[in-house]
Amino acid sequence: MARATARKSRKKPGPPPEPPRPSWRRRLRRWAGRTVLGLAGFMLAMILLFSWINPPITPYMASERWRLGDISQTWVPIERIAPAMARSAVAGEDANFCLHWGLDISAIRAAMAAGGARGASTISQQVVKNVYLWQGRSWLRKAIEAMLTPVVELFWGKRRILEVYLNVAEFDDGVFGVQAAAQHYFKVDADKLSDRQAALLAAVLPDPKGRSAARPGSFVQTRASQIMDGAATIAADGRASCFQ
């Protein structure tokens, strides 16, 4: 009888207690981590995609199309761009293009020493900004740009970077890419550009809305002459070897 009573008094074990729910801070960190990983994966996929597929449009081109109603751009492979144009763009914008891995540390140090009065963006950085990011000065954009640039360098290579740059850079209001610029300014195709014409186009790149290759002022003419000399120099000393 006592044994039966003891058997009845035993209670079946209940379900184990539920683990405590993570705090909102932990949930927020987990959500933020997944978001960052997702964005990183998306950007890596886009970098791999554009390593062999031409970007159909860039964020800045889209904004200019909305503002102006239309833009002019015709994509041409680098084989159909005058070699003088490639050398002039590098000489004018990033003479050490073949020597760095996307970030020109010496140029960055010089810009910092000058108090930010001069630019230090390489052609690779400009491509990352134009193709994937937004315009304007922002520490957030510069940080993302600095992280993405070496990845683009790794998967694209110098020749592809320069090809994309010459096809998405702005040369006048609503005129994008060297083929549209050659037609717009000189009525020739990109592969027919002379050394002087290529240098004039490169001279307007830093300020395409304020400079003209068709009606160059004294500054643009002087700058074009400097670019012609620089293009000859990098061709002679090997700093054009990575894209020629």
PDB file of C-alpha atoms in Angstrom:
ATOM      1  CA  MET A   1       0.000   0.000   0.000  1.00  0.00           C
ATOM      2  CA  ALA A   2       2.777   2.414   0.937  1.00  0.00           C
ATOM      3  CA  ARG A   3       4.596   1.445  -2.245  1.00  0.00           C
ATOM      4  CA  ALA A   4       1.514   2.260  -4.329  1.00  0.00           C
ATOM      5  CA  THR A   5       1.068   5.586  -2.573  1.00  0.00           C
ATOM      6  CA  ALA A   6       4.709   6.529  -3.256  1.00  0.00           C
ATOM      7  CA  ARG A   7       4.253   5.568  -6.905  1.00  0.00           C
ATOM      8  CA  LYS A   8       1.213   7.844  -7.142  1.00  0.00           C
ATOM      9  CA  SER A   9       2.996  10.749  -5.453  1.00  0.00           C
ATOM     10  CA  ARG A  10       5.773  10.833  -8.068  1.00  0.00           C
ATOM     11  CA  LYS A  11       5.153  13.571 -10.608  1.00  0.00           C
ATOM     12  CA  LYS A  12       6.169  13.287 -14.213  1.00  0.00           C
ATOM     13  CA  PRO A  13       8.915  15.765 -15.105  1.00  0.00           C
ATOM     14  CA  GLY A  14       7.558  18.769 -16.950  1.00  0.00           C
ATOM     15  CA  PRO A  15       8.992  20.270 -20.127  1.00  0.00           C
ATOM     16  CA  PRO A  16      12.389  21.927 -19.739  1.00  0.00           C
ATOM     17  CA  PRO A  17      12.237  25.662 -19.132  1.00  0.00           C
ATOM     18  CA  GLU A  18      12.489  27.814 -22.235  1.00  0.00           C
ATOM     19  CA  PRO A  19      15.848  29.509 -22.654  1.00  0.00           C
ATOM     20  CA  PRO A  20      15.735  33.240 -22.024  1.00  0.00           C
ATOM     21  CA  ARG A  21      15.091  35.323 -25.110  1.00  0.00           C
ATOM     22  CA  PRO A  22      18.130  37.305 -26.288  1.00  0.00           C
ATOM     23  CA  SER A  23      18.091  40.958 -25.362  1.00  0.00           C
ATOM     24  CA  TRP A  24      17.111  43.548 -27.936  1.00  0.00           C
ATOM     25  CA  ARG A  25      20.731  44.664 -28.143  1.00  0.00           C
ATOM     26  CA  ARG A  26      21.846  41.171 -29.085  1.00  0.00           C
ATOM     27  CA  ARG A  27      19.031  40.859 -31.628  1.00  0.00           C
ATOM     28  CA  LEU A  28      19.998  44.218 -33.099  1.00  0.00           C
ATOM     29  CA  ARG A  29      23.659  43.194 -33.394  1.00  0.00           C
ATOM     30  CA  ARG A  30      22.647  39.927 -35.023  1.00  0.00           C
ATOM     31  CA  TRP A  31      20.388  41.727 -37.507  1.00  0.00           C
ATOM     32  CA  ALA A  32      23.084  44.304 -38.275  1.00  0.00           C
ATOM     33  CA  GLY A  33      25.685  41.564 -38.794  1.00  0.00           C
ATOM     34  CA  ARG A  34      23.443  39.693 -41.213  1.00  0.00           C
ATOM     35  CA  THR A  35      22.701  42.918 -43.078  1.00  0.00           C
ATOM     36  CA  VAL A  36      26.383  43.751 -43.439  1.00  0.00           C
ATOM     37  CA  LEU A  37      27.175  40.218 -44.635  1.00  0.00           C
ATOM     38  CA  GLY A  38      24.308  40.381 -47.113  1.00  0.00           C
ATOM     39  CA  LEU A  39      25.459  43.707 -48.519  1.00  0.00           C
ATOM     40  CA  ALA A  40      29.046  42.461 -48.720  1.00  0.00           C
ATOM     41  CA  GLY A  41      27.911  39.384 -50.618  1.00  0.00           C
ATOM     42  CA  PHE A  42      25.820  41.489 -52.985  1.00  0.00           C
ATOM     43  CA  MET A  43      28.704  43.876 -53.698  1.00  0.00           C
ATOM     44  CA  LEU A  44      31.085  40.975 -54.311  1.00  0.00           C
ATOM     45  CA  ALA A  45      28.590  39.476 -56.758  1.00  0.00           C
ATOM     46  CA  MET A  46      28.285  42.816 -58.582  1.00  0.00           C
ATOM     47  CA  ILE A  47      32.065  43.188 -58.742  1.00  0.00           C
ATOM     48  CA  LEU A  48      32.396  39.712 -60.237  1.00  0.00           C
ATOM     49  CA  LEU A  49      29.542  40.396 -62.669  1.00  0.00           C
ATOM     50  CA  PHE A  50      30.981  43.660 -63.973  1.00  0.00           C
ATOM     51  CA  SER A  51      34.407  42.115 -64.380  1.00  0.00           C
ATOM     52  CA  TRP A  52      33.116  40.735 -67.686  1.00  0.00           C
ATOM     53  CA  ILE A  53      29.697  42.385 -68.263  1.00  0.00           C
ATOM     54  CA  ASN A  54      29.648  46.107 -69.020  1.00  0.00           C
ATOM     55  CA  PRO A  55      27.704  48.181 -66.468  1.00  0.00           C
ATOM     56  CA  PRO A  56      24.491  49.244 -68.259  1.00  0.00           C
ATOM     57  CA  ILE A  57      24.306  52.513 -66.293  1.00  0.00           C
ATOM     58  CA  THR A  58      25.814  54.087 -63.191  1.00  0.00           C
ATOM     59  CA  PRO A  59      23.998  55.857 -60.333  1.00  0.00           C
ATOM     60  CA  TYR A  60      25.362  59.229 -61.451  1.00  0.00           C
ATOM     61  CA  MET A  61      24.416  58.640 -65.082  1.00  0.00           C
ATOM     62  CA  ALA A  62      20.901  57.717 -63.940  1.00  0.00           C
ATOM     63  CA  SER A  63      20.592  60.914 -61.909  1.00  0.00           C
ATOM     64  CA  GLU A  64      21.845  63.011 -64.834  1.00  0.00           C
ATOM     65  CA  ARG A  65      19.406  61.298 -67.203  1.00  0.00           C
ATOM     66  CA  TRP A  66      16.595  62.181 -64.814  1.00  0.00           C
ATOM     67  CA  ARG A  67      17.844  65.780 -64.542  1.00  0.00           C
ATOM     68  CA  LEU A  68      18.544  66.389 -68.230  1.00  0.00           C
ATOM     69  CA  GLY A  69      15.979  64.096 -69.818  1.00  0.00           C
ATOM     70  CA  ASP A  70      18.669  62.174 -71.722  1.00  0.00           C
ATOM     71  CA  ILE A  71      22.401  61.520 -71.782  1.00  0.00           C
ATOM     72  CA  SER A  72      24.881  60.490 -74.460  1.00  0.00           C
ATOM     73  CA  GLN A  73      26.961  57.335 -74.062  1.00  0.00           C
ATOM     74  CA  THR A  74      28.168  54.589 -76.406  1.00  0.00           C
ATOM     75  CA  TRP A  75      30.246  51.774 -74.961  1.00  0.00           C
ATOM     76  CA  VAL A  76      33.417  50.846 -76.829  1.00  0.00           C
ATOM     77  CA  PRO A  77      35.955  48.165 -75.864  1.00  0.00           C
ATOM     78  CA  ILE A  78      39.424  49.364 -75.010  1.00  0.00           C
ATOM     79  CA  GLU A  79      40.690  47.897 -78.288  1.00  0.00           C
ATOM     80  CA  ARG A  80      38.633  50.561 -80.073  1.00  0.00           C
ATOM     81  CA  ILE A  81      40.004  53.446 -78.015  1.00  0.00           C
ATOM     82  CA  ALA A  82      43.089  55.271 -79.252  1.00  0.00           C
ATOM     83  CA  PRO A  83      46.123  54.242 -77.149  1.00  0.00           C
ATOM     84  CA  ALA A  84      46.896  57.944 -76.782  1.00  0.00           C
ATOM     85  CA  MET A  85      43.555  58.388 -74.974  1.00  0.00           C
ATOM     86  CA  ALA A  86      44.341  55.650 -72.464  1.00  0.00           C
ATOM     87  CA  ARG A  87      47.802  57.071 -71.803  1.00  0.00           C
ATOM     88  CA  SER A  88      46.459  60.626 -71.544  1.00  0.00           C
ATOM     89  CA  ALA A  89      43.785  59.655 -69.009  1.00  0.00           C
ATOM     90  CA  VAL A  90      46.360  57.883 -66.860  1.00  0.00           C
ATOM     91  CA  ALA A  91      48.915  60.695 -67.197  1.00  0.00           C
ATOM     92  CA  GLY A  92      46.321  63.307 -66.272  1.00  0.00           C
ATOM     93  CA  GLU A  93      44.475  61.486 -63.488  1.00  0.00           C
ATOM     94  CA  ASP A  94      46.721  58.793 -62.019  1.00  0.00           C
ATOM     95  CA  ALA A  95      50.288  58.592 -63.349  1.00  0.00           C
ATOM     96  CA  ASN A  96      51.136  55.726 -60.973  1.00  0.00           C
ATOM     97  CA  PHE A  97      48.109  53.689 -62.063  1.00  0.00           C
ATOM     98  CA  CYS A  98      50.262  50.670 -62.968  1.00  0.00           C
ATOM     99  CA  LEU A  99      52.296  50.851 -59.765  1.00  0.00           C
ATOM    100  CA  HIS A 100      49.688  50.797 -56.986  1.00  0.00           C
ATOM    101  CA  TRP A 101      47.026  48.290 -55.929  1.00  0.00           C
ATOM    102  CA  GLY A 102      44.138  50.746 -56.077  1.00  0.00           C
ATOM    103  CA  LEU A 103      45.102  53.217 -53.349  1.00  0.00           C
ATOM    104  CA  ASP A 104      48.060  55.528 -53.957  1.00  0.00           C
ATOM    105  CA  ILE A 105      49.425  55.894 -50.420  1.00  0.00           C
ATOM    106  CA  SER A 106      51.998  58.511 -51.389  1.00  0.00           C
ATOM    107  CA  ALA A 107      49.295  60.647 -53.026  1.00  0.00           C
ATOM    108  CA  ILE A 108      47.075  60.249 -49.965  1.00  0.00           C
ATOM    109  CA  ARG A 109      49.888  61.405 -47.680  1.00  0.00           C
ATOM    110  CA  ALA A 110      50.560  64.389 -49.934  1.00  0.00           C
ATOM    111  CA  ALA A 111      46.869  65.302 -49.891  1.00  0.00           C
ATOM    112  CA  MET A 112      46.772  65.057 -46.092  1.00  0.00           C
ATOM    113  CA  ALA A 113      49.882  67.234 -45.834  1.00  0.00           C
ATOM    114  CA  ALA A 114      48.156  69.799 -48.040  1.00  0.00           C
ATOM    115  CA  GLY A 115      45.164  69.830 -45.703  1.00  0.00           C
ATOM    116  CA  GLY A 116      42.823  68.153 -48.181  1.00  0.00           C
ATOM    117  CA  ALA A 117      43.244  70.917 -50.745  1.00  0.00           C
ATOM    118  CA  ARG A 118      44.262  68.414 -53.413  1.00  0.00           C
ATOM    119  CA  GLY A 119      42.659  65.168 -54.497  1.00  0.00           C
ATOM    120  CA  ALA A 120      44.184  61.727 -54.044  1.00  0.00           C
ATOM    121  CA  SER A 121      41.655  59.462 -55.760  1.00  0.00           C
ATOM    122  CA  THR A 122      43.115  56.957 -58.163  1.00  0.00           C
ATOM    123  CA  ILE A 123      41.407  55.887 -61.379  1.00  0.00           C
ATOM    124  CA  SER A 124      40.455  52.659 -59.588  1.00  0.00           C
ATOM    125  CA  GLN A 125      38.766  54.612 -56.793  1.00  0.00           C
ATOM    126  CA  GLN A 126      36.940  56.784 -59.289  1.00  0.00           C
ATOM    127  CA  VAL A 127      35.626  53.675 -61.047  1.00  0.00           C
ATOM    128  CA  VAL A 128      34.359  52.247 -57.762  1.00  0.00           C
ATOM    129  CA  LYS A 129      32.675  55.550 -56.931  1.00  0.00           C
ATOM    130  CA  ASN A 130      31.125  55.959 -60.381  1.00  0.00           C
ATOM    131  CA  VAL A 131      29.922  52.382 -60.820  1.00  0.00           C
ATOM    132  CA  TYR A 132      28.834  51.400 -57.307  1.00  0.00           C
ATOM    133  CA  LEU A 133      28.516  54.441 -55.059  1.00  0.00           C
ATOM    134  CA  TRP A 134      27.255  57.996 -54.973  1.00  0.00           C
ATOM    135  CA  GLN A 135      28.811  61.375 -55.730  1.00  0.00           C
ATOM    136  CA  GLY A 136      29.727  64.073 -53.220  1.00  0.00           C
ATOM    137  CA  ARG A 137      32.194  64.228 -50.366  1.00  0.00           C
ATOM    138  CA  SER A 138      31.417  61.874 -47.513  1.00  0.00           C
ATOM    139  CA  TRP A 139      33.616  59.983 -45.060  1.00  0.00           C
ATOM    140  CA  LEU A 140      31.214  57.018 -45.263  1.00  0.00           C
ATOM    141  CA  ARG A 141      31.493  56.888 -49.050  1.00  0.00           C
ATOM    142  CA  LYS A 142      35.275  57.227 -48.908  1.00  0.00           C
ATOM    143  CA  ALA A 143      35.490  54.394 -46.381  1.00  0.00           C
ATOM    144  CA  ILE A 144      33.351  52.064 -48.506  1.00  0.00           C
ATOM    145  CA  GLU A 145      35.299  53.135 -51.592  1.00  0.00           C
ATOM    146  CA  ALA A 146      38.603  52.304 -49.890  1.00  0.00           C
ATOM    147  CA  MET A 147      37.335  48.838 -48.949  1.00  0.00           C
ATOM    148  CA  LEU A 148      35.932  47.996 -52.388  1.00  0.00           C
ATOM    149  CA  THR A 149      38.819  49.322 -54.494  1.00  0.00           C
ATOM    150  CA  PRO A 150      41.359  46.543 -53.717  1.00  0.00           C
ATOM    151  CA  VAL A 151      38.650  43.944 -54.412  1.00  0.00           C
ATOM    152  CA  VAL A 152      37.945  45.490 -57.812  1.00  0.00           C
ATOM    153  CA  GLU A 153      41.691  45.573 -58.495  1.00  0.00           C
ATOM    154  CA  LEU A 154      41.929  41.881 -57.621  1.00  0.00           C
ATOM    155  CA  PHE A 155      39.084  40.654 -59.818  1.00  0.00           C
ATOM    156  CA  TRP A 156      39.137  43.150 -62.705  1.00  0.00           C
ATOM    157  CA  GLY A 157      42.762  43.947 -63.416  1.00  0.00           C
ATOM    158  CA  LYS A 158      44.184  47.253 -64.644  1.00  0.00           C
ATOM    159  CA  ARG A 159      43.117  47.026 -68.280  1.00  0.00           C
ATOM    160  CA  ARG A 160      39.469  46.315 -67.391  1.00  0.00           C
ATOM    161  CA  ILE A 161      39.445  49.119 -64.797  1.00  0.00           C
ATOM    162  CA  LEU A 162      40.726  51.619 -67.345  1.00  0.00           C
ATOM    163  CA  GLU A 163      38.260  50.374 -69.963  1.00  0.00           C
ATOM    164  CA  VAL A 164      35.312  50.932 -67.611  1.00  0.00           C
ATOM    165  CA  TYR A 165      36.682  54.304 -66.514  1.00  0.00           C
ATOM    166  CA  LEU A 166      36.953  55.599 -70.080  1.00  0.00           C
ATOM    167  CA  ASN A 167      33.395  54.467 -70.782  1.00  0.00           C
ATOM    168  CA  VAL A 168      31.637  55.931 -67.740  1.00  0.00           C
ATOM    169  CA  ALA A 169      33.617  59.130 -67.062  1.00  0.00           C
ATOM    170  CA  GLU A 170      31.796  62.411 -67.725  1.00  0.00           C
ATOM    171  CA  PHE A 171      33.371  64.690 -70.356  1.00  0.00           C
ATOM    172  CA  ASP A 172      30.648  67.344 -70.643  1.00  0.00           C
ATOM    173  CA  ASP A 173      27.166  67.929 -69.288  1.00  0.00           C
ATOM    174  CA  GLY A 174      25.376  64.657 -70.025  1.00  0.00           C
ATOM    175  CA  VAL A 175      28.226  63.299 -72.185  1.00  0.00           C
ATOM    176  CA  PHE A 176      29.627  60.062 -70.791  1.00  0.00           C
ATOM    177  CA  GLY A 177      32.373  57.870 -72.143  1.00  0.00           C
ATOM    178  CA  VAL A 178      35.156  58.575 -74.577  1.00  0.00           C
ATOM    179  CA  GLN A 179      33.219  57.532 -77.700  1.00  0.00           C
ATOM    180  CA  ALA A 180      30.418  60.020 -77.013  1.00  0.00           C
ATOM    181  CA  ALA A 181      33.005  62.664 -76.067  1.00  0.00           C
ATOM    182  CA  ALA A 182      35.045  62.144 -79.262  1.00  0.00           C
ATOM    183  CA  GLN A 183      31.901  62.553 -81.346  1.00  0.00           C
ATOM    184  CA  HIS A 184      30.644  65.460 -79.259  1.00  0.00           C
ATOM    185  CA  TYR A 185      33.852  67.502 -79.396  1.00  0.00           C
ATOM    186  CA  PHE A 186      35.691  66.401 -82.539  1.00  0.00           C
ATOM    187  CA  LYS A 187      33.215  64.424 -84.704  1.00  0.00           C
ATOM    188  CA  VAL A 188      35.492  61.373 -84.756  1.00  0.00           C
ATOM    189  CA  ASP A 189      35.379  57.910 -83.205  1.00  0.00           C
ATOM    190  CA  ALA A 190      37.372  57.107 -80.093  1.00  0.00           C
ATOM    191  CA  ASP A 191      39.964  55.105 -82.026  1.00  0.00           C
ATOM    192  CA  LYS A 192      40.709  58.081 -84.288  1.00  0.00           C
ATOM    193  CA  LEU A 193      41.597  60.564 -81.569  1.00  0.00           C
ATOM    194  CA  SER A 194      44.918  62.336 -82.080  1.00  0.00           C
ATOM    195  CA  ASP A 195      47.414  62.833 -79.271  1.00  0.00           C
ATOM    196  CA  ARG A 196      46.294  66.456 -78.855  1.00  0.00           C
ATOM    197  CA  GLN A 197      42.595  65.624 -78.880  1.00  0.00           C
ATOM    198  CA  ALA A 198      43.117  62.868 -76.315  1.00  0.00           C
ATOM    199  CA  ALA A 199      45.060  65.246 -74.088  1.00  0.00           C
ATOM    200  CA  LEU A 200      42.304  67.860 -74.336  1.00  0.00           C
ATOM    201  CA  LEU A 201      39.700  65.283 -73.308  1.00  0.00           C
ATOM    202  CA  ALA A 202      41.843  64.203 -70.373  1.00  0.00           C
ATOM    203  CA  ALA A 203      42.277  67.840 -69.347  1.00  0.00           C
ATOM    204  CA  VAL A 204      38.521  68.328 -68.881  1.00  0.00           C
ATOM    205  CA  LEU A 205      38.013  65.169 -66.781  1.00  0.00           C
ATOM    206  CA  PRO A 206      38.438  66.806 -63.348  1.00  0.00           C
ATOM    207  CA  ASP A 207      35.799  69.453 -64.157  1.00  0.00           C
ATOM    208  CA  PRO A 208      33.692  68.365 -67.149  1.00  0.00           C
ATOM    209  CA  LYS A 209      30.954  70.913 -66.491  1.00  0.00           C
ATOM    210  CA  GLY A 210      33.396  73.807 -66.193  1.00  0.00           C
ATOM    211  CA  ARG A 211      35.917  72.984 -68.933  1.00  0.00           C
ATOM    212  CA  SER A 212      35.580  72.414 -72.667  1.00  0.00           C
ATOM    213  CA  ALA A 213      37.759  70.452 -75.080  1.00  0.00           C
ATOM    214  CA  ALA A 214      36.183  72.215 -78.074  1.00  0.00           C
ATOM    215  CA  ARG A 215      36.740  75.744 -76.732  1.00  0.00           C
ATOM    216  CA  PRO A 216      39.717  75.280 -74.400  1.00  0.00           C
ATOM    217  CA  GLY A 217      40.795  78.235 -72.344  1.00  0.00           C
ATOM    218  CA  SER A 218      44.407  78.951 -71.562  1.00  0.00           C
ATOM    219  CA  PHE A 219      44.367  76.666 -68.521  1.00  0.00           C
ATOM    220  CA  VAL A 220      42.971  73.688 -70.453  1.00  0.00           C
ATOM    221  CA  GLN A 221      45.443  74.238 -73.293  1.00  0.00           C
ATOM    222  CA  THR A 222      48.362  74.383 -70.885  1.00  0.00           C
ATOM    223  CA  ARG A 223      47.086  71.351 -68.999  1.00  0.00           C
ATOM    224  CA  ALA A 224      46.661  69.419 -72.263  1.00  0.00           C
ATOM    225  CA  SER A 225      50.282  70.138 -73.185  1.00  0.00           C
ATOM    226  CA  GLN A 226      51.403  68.864 -69.786  1.00  0.00           C
ATOM    227  CA  ILE A 227      49.303  65.722 -70.252  1.00  0.00           C
ATOM    228  CA  MET A 228      50.840  65.085 -73.680  1.00  0.00           C
ATOM    229  CA  ASP A 229      54.302  65.235 -72.105  1.00  0.00           C
ATOM    230  CA  GLY A 230      53.164  62.994 -69.258  1.00  0.00           C
ATOM    231  CA  ALA A 231      51.642  60.458 -71.651  1.00  0.00           C
ATOM    232  CA  ALA A 232      54.929  60.246 -73.548  1.00  0.00           C
ATOM    233  CA  THR A 233      56.815  59.854 -70.275  1.00  0.00           C
ATOM    234  CA  ILE A 234      54.748  56.964 -68.912  1.00  0.00           C
ATOM    235  CA  ALA A 235      54.963  55.228 -72.292  1.00  0.00           C
ATOM    236  CA  ALA A 236      58.767  55.506 -72.165  1.00  0.00           C
ATOM    237  CA  ASP A 237      59.365  54.548 -68.537  1.00  0.00           C
ATOM    238  CA  GLY A 238      57.003  51.557 -68.432  1.00  0.00           C
ATOM    239  CA  ARG A 239      54.171  53.044 -66.373  1.00  0.00           C
ATOM    240  CA  ALA A 240      51.722  52.274 -69.185  1.00  0.00           C
ATOM    241  CA  SER A 241      52.668  48.598 -69.439  1.00  0.00           C
ATOM    242  CA  CYS A 242      49.708  47.281 -67.432  1.00  0.00           C
ATOM    243  CA  PHE A 243      47.097  48.451 -69.950  1.00  0.00           C
ATOM    244  CA  GLN A 244      48.834  48.737 -73.325  1.00  0.00           C
TER     245      GLN A 244
END
